[in-house]
Coordinates of C-alpha atoms in Angstrom, one line a residue:
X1 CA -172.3 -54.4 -58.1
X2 CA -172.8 -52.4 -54.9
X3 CA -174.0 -49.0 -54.3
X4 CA -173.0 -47.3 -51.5
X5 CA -174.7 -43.7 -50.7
X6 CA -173.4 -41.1 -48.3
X7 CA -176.4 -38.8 -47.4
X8 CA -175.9 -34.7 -48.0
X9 CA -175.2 -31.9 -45.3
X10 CA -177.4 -32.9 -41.9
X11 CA -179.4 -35.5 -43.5
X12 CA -179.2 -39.4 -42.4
X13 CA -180.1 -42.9 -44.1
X14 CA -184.0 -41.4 -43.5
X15 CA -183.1 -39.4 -46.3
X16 CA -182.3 -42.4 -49.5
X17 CA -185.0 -44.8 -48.0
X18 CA -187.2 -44.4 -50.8
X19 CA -184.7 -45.2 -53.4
X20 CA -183.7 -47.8 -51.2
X21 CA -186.9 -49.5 -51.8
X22 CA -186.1 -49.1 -56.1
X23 CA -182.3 -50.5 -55.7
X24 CA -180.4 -52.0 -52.7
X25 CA -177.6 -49.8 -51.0
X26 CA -176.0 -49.3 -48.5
X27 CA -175.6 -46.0 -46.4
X28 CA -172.6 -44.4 -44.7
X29 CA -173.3 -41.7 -42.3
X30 CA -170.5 -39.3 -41.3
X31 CA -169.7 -36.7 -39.3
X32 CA -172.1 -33.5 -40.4
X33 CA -174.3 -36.3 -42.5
X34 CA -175.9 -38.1 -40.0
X35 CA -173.5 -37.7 -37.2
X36 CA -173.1 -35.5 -34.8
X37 CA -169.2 -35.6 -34.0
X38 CA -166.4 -32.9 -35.1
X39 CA -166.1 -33.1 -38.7
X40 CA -162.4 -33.5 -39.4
X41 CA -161.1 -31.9 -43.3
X42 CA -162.8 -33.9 -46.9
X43 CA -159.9 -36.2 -47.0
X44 CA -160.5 -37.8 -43.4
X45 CA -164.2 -37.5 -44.5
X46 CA -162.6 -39.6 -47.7
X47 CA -160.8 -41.9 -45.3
X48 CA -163.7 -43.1 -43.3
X49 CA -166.2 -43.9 -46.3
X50 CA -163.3 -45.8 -47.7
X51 CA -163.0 -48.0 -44.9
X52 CA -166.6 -48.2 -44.6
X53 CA -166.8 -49.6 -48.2
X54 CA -167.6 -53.3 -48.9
X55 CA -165.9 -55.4 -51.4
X56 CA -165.8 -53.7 -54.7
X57 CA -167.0 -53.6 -57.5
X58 CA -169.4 -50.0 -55.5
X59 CA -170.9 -47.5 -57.2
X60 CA -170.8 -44.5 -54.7
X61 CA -173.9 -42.0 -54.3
X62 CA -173.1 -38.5 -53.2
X63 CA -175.7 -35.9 -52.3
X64 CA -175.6 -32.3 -52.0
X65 CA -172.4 -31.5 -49.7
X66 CA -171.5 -35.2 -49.1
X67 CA -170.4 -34.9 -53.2
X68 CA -167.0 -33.8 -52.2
X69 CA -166.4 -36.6 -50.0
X70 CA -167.2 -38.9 -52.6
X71 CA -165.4 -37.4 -55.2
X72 CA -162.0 -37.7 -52.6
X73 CA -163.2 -41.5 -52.4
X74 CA -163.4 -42.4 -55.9
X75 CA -159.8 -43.0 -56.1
X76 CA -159.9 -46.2 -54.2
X77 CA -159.8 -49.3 -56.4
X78 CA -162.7 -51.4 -55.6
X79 CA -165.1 -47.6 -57.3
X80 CA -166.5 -48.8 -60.6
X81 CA -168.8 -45.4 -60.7
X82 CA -169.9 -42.5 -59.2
X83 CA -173.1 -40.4 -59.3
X84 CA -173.0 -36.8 -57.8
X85 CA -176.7 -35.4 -57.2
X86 CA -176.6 -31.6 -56.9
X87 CA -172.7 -30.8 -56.0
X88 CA -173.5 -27.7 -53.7
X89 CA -169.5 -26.3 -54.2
X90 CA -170.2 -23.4 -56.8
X91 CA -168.1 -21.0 -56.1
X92 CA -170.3 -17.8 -55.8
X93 CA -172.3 -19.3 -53.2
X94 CA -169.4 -18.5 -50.8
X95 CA -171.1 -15.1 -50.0
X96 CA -173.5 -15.5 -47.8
X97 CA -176.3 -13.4 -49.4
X98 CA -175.9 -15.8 -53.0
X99 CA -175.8 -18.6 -50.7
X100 CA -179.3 -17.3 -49.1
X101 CA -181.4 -15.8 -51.9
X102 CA -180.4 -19.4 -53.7
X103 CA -181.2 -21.6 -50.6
X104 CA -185.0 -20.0 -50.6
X105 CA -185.4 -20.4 -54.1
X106 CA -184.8 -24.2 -53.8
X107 CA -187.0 -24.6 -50.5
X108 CA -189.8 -23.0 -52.2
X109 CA -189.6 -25.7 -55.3
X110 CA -189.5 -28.7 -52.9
X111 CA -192.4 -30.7 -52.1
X112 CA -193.4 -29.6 -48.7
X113 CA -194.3 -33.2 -47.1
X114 CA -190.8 -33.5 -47.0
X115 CA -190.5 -30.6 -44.2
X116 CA -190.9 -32.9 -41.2
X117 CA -188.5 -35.4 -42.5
X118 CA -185.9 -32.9 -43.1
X119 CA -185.9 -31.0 -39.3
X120 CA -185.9 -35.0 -37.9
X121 CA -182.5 -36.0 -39.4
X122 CA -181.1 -32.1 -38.6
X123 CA -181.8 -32.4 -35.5
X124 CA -180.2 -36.1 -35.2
X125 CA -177.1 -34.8 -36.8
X126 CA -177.2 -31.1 -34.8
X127 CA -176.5 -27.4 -36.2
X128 CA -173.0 -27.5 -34.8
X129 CA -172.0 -30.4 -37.2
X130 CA -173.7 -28.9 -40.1
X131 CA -172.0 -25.6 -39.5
X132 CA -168.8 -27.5 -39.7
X133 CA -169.5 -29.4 -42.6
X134 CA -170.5 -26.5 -44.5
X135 CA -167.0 -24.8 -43.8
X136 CA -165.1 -27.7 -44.3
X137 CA -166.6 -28.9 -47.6
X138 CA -167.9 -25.2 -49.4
X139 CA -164.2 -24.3 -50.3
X140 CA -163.3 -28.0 -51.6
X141 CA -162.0 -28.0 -55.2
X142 CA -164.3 -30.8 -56.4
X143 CA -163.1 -30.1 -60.1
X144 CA -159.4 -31.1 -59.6
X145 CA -160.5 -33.8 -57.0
X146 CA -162.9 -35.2 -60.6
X147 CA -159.9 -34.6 -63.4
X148 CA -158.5 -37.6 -61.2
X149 CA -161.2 -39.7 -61.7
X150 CA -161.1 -42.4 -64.0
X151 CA -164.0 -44.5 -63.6
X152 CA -167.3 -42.7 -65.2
X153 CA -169.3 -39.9 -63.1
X154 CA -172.9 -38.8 -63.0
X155 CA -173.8 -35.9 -62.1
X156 CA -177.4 -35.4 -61.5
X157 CA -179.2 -31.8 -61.4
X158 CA -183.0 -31.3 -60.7
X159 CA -183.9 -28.4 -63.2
X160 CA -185.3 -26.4 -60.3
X161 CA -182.3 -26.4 -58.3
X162 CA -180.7 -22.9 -57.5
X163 CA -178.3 -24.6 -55.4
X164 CA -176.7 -26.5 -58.6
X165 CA -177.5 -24.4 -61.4
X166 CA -177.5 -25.6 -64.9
X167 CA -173.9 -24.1 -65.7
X168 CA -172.3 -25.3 -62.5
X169 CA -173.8 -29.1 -62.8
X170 CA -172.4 -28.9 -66.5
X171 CA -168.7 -27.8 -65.4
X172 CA -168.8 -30.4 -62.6
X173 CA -169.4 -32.9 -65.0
X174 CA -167.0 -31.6 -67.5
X175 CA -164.3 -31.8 -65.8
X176 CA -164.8 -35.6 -65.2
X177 CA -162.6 -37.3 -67.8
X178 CA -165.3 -39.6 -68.2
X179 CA -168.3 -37.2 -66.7
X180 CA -172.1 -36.4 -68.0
X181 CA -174.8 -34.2 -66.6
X182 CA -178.3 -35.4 -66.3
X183 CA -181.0 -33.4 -65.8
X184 CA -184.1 -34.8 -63.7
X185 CA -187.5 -32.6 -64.9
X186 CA -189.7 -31.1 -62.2
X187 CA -186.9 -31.9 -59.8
X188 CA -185.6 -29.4 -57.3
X189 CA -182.8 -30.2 -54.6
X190 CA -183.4 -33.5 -53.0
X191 CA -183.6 -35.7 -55.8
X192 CA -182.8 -38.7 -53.5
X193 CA -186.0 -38.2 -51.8
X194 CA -188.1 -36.7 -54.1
X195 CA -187.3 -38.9 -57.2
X196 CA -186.3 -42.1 -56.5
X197 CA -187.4 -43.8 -59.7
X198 CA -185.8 -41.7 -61.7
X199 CA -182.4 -41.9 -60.1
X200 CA -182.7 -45.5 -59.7
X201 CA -182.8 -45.4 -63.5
X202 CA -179.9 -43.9 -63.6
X203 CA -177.8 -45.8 -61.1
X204 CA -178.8 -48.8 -63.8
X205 CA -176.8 -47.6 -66.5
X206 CA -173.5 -47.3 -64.3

């Protein structure tokens, strides 16, 4: 089985490389995640992984904002699984001040080595795409997109993460026919980086 991860909002293949080095995968980089050209609406987002996907069956990998996209893709045929890590689509983090106090929260429970690596693969993908990906994909309705779902879904919260709290992790995954919530300890946001071991363990049992 392949996986198949699409990195979150600004952030490039530097970003899975570590969990790379646990379990093979491919990465897709798309416009706002990893690229820097006009992000078009989540279904053309959808589109492009699809046609980017190898011969099924794939396990798809979303992070952070690029969780939408991949919930559009799971649809396609050759998607045996997916595994959302921190869906960022909660709707009261449409006001700018929730969106804020949350966002500093997060940074403050991240490891700070990861700092440099971050600002690198922003700066490959540019402010203007990640403006656009952020008002493209924050109003998504990733809960009907998942109630069409039928293969199983993962979604995976780190406990410290104010950008997917507790209660929005566990209606993501509830409203997955076939959904579950796993919680990573010590984690905050960037689970793919941070904790690759643990997430490899989990991309095992799809």
């Amino acid at each position: 089985m392949s996986v198949v991860l699409v990195p979150g909002l600004g952030l490039d293949e530097r970003s899975s490389r570590r969990l790379r080095r646990e379990v093979p995968a491919d990465v897709v980089v798309l416009p706002g995640m990893g690229r820097r050209s006009p992000v078009p609406a989540v279904g053309d987002l959808a589109r492009q992984l699809v046609a980017a996907l190898p011969e099924g069956p794939v396990v798809l990998v979303g992070h952070s904002q690029s969780c939408q996209v991949v919930a559009a893709a799971a649809t396609d045929a050759r998607v045996a699984g997916i595994v959302l890590c921190g869906p960022t689509t909660d709707p009261r983090m449409r006001k700018f001040r929730v969106l804020a106090a949350r966002w500093v929260r997060t940074a403050l429970a991240e490891p700070w080595w990861q700092v440099p690596l971050i600002l690198r693969q922003w700066l490959r993908t540019g402010p203007r795409a990640m403006i656009a990906l952020w008002r493209v994909a924050s109003p998504d309705g990733i809960e009907e997109r998942l109630a069409a779902v039928a293969v199983p879904v993962v979604v995976v919260r780190g406990e410290r993460d104010a950008l997917c709290p507790a209660d929005w992790a566990a209606r993501v995954a509830g409203a997955a026919p076939h959904g579950r919530l796993v919680e990573l300890p010590g984690a905050a946001h960037m689970t793919v980086q941070t904790h690759p071991a643990q997430l490899a363990a989990v991309l095992r049992t799809l």
